[in-house]
PDB file of C-alpha atoms in Angstrom:
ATOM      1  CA  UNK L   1      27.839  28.693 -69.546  1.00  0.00           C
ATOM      2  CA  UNK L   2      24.417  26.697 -70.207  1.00  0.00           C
ATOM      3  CA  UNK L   3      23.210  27.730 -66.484  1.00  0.00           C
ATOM      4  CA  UNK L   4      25.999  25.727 -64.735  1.00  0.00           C
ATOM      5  CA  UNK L   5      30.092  25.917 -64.273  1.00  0.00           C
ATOM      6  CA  UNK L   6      32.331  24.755 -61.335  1.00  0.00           C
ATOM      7  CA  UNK L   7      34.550  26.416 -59.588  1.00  0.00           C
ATOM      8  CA  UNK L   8      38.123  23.852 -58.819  1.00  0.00           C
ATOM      9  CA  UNK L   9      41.059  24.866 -57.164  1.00  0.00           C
ATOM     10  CA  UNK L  10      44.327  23.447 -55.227  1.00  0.00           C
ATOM     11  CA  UNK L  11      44.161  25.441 -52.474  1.00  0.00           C
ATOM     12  CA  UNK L  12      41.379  26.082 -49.892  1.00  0.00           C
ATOM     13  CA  UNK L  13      38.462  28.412 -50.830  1.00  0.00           C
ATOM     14  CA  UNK L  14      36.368  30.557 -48.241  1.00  0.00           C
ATOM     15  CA  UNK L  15      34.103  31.537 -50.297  1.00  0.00           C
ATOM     16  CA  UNK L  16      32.335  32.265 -53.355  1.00  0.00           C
ATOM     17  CA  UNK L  17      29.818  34.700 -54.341  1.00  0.00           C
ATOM     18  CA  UNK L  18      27.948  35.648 -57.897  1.00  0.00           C
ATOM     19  CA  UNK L  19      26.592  39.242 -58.510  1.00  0.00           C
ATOM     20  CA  UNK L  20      24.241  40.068 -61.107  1.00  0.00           C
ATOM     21  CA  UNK L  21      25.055  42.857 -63.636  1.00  0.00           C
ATOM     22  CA  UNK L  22      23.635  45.506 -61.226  1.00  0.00           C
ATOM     23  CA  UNK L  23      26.384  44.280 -58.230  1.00  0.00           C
ATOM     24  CA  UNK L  24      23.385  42.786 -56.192  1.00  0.00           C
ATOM     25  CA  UNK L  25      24.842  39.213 -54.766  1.00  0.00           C
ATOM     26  CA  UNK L  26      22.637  36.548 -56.197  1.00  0.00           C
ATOM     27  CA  UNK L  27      24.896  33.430 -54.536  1.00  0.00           C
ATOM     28  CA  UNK L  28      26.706  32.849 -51.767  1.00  0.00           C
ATOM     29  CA  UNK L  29      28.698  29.880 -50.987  1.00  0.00           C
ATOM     30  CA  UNK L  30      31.113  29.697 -47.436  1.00  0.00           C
ATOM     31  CA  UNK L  31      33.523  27.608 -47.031  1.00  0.00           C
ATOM     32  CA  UNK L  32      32.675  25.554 -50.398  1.00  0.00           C
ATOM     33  CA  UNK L  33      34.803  22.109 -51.214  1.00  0.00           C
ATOM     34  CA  UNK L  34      37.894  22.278 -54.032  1.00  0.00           C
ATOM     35  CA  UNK L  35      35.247  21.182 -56.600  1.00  0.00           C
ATOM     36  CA  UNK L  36      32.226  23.129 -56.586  1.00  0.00           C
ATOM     37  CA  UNK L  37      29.298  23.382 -58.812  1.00  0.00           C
ATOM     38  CA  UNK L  38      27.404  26.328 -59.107  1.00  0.00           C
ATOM     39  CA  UNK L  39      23.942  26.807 -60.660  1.00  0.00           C
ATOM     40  CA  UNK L  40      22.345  29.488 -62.670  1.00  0.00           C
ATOM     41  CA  UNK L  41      19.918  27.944 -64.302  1.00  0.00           C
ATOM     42  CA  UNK L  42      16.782  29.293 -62.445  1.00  0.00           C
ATOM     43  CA  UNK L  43      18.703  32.691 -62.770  1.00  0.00           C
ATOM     44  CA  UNK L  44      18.177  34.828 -66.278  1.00  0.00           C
ATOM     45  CA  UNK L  45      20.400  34.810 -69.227  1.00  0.00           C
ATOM     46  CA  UNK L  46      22.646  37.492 -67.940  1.00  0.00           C
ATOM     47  CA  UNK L  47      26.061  38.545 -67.542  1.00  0.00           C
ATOM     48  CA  UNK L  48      27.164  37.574 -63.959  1.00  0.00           C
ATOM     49  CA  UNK L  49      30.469  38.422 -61.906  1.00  0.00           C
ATOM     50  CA  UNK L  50      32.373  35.800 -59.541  1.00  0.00           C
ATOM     51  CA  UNK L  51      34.536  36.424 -56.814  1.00  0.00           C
ATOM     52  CA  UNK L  52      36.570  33.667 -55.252  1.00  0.00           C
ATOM     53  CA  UNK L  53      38.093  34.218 -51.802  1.00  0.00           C
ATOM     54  CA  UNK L  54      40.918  32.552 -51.004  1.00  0.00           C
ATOM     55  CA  UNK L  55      43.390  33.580 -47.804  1.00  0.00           C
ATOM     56  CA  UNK L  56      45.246  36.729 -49.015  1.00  0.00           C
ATOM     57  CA  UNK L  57      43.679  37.285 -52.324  1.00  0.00           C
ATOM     58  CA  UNK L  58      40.258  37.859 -54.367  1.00  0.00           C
ATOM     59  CA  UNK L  59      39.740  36.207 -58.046  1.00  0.00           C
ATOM     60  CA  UNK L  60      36.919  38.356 -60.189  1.00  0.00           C
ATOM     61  CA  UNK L  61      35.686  36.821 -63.531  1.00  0.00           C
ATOM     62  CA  UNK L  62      33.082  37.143 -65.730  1.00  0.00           C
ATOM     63  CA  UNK L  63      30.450  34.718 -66.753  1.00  0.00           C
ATOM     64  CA  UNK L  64      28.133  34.418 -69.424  1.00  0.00           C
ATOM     65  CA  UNK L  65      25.036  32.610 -68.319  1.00  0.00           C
ATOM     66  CA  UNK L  66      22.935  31.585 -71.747  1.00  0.00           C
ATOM     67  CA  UNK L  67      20.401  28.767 -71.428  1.00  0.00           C
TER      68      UNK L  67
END
């Protein structure tokens, strides 16, 4: 990503947070809509993790933040 990416899903989302490489949280977002845009671009070009919270299960990907 160029700094930002969205996050879109069917289903409801509780939340969503970003860590930096280290594991400290750097976002958080609670109770964020089915389309949401998320912005790194005052954060460093870094490797960052995602977690999306949904009811009953966590989704963990990677992102690439170059800009």
């Amino acid at each position: 990503t160029q700094g930002i990416f969205y996050v879109v899903s069917e289903e409801k989302i509780d939340k969503i947070i970003v860590y930096n490489l280290l594991g400290s949280k750097v976002i958080q977002i609670n109770e964020p809509n089915l389309h949401t845009k998320i912005e790194l671009t005052d954060k460093k070009s870094d490797i960052y993790y995602i977690e999306i919270f949904k009811t009953n299960k966590v989704i963990r990907k990677k992102v690439i933040n170059i800009h």
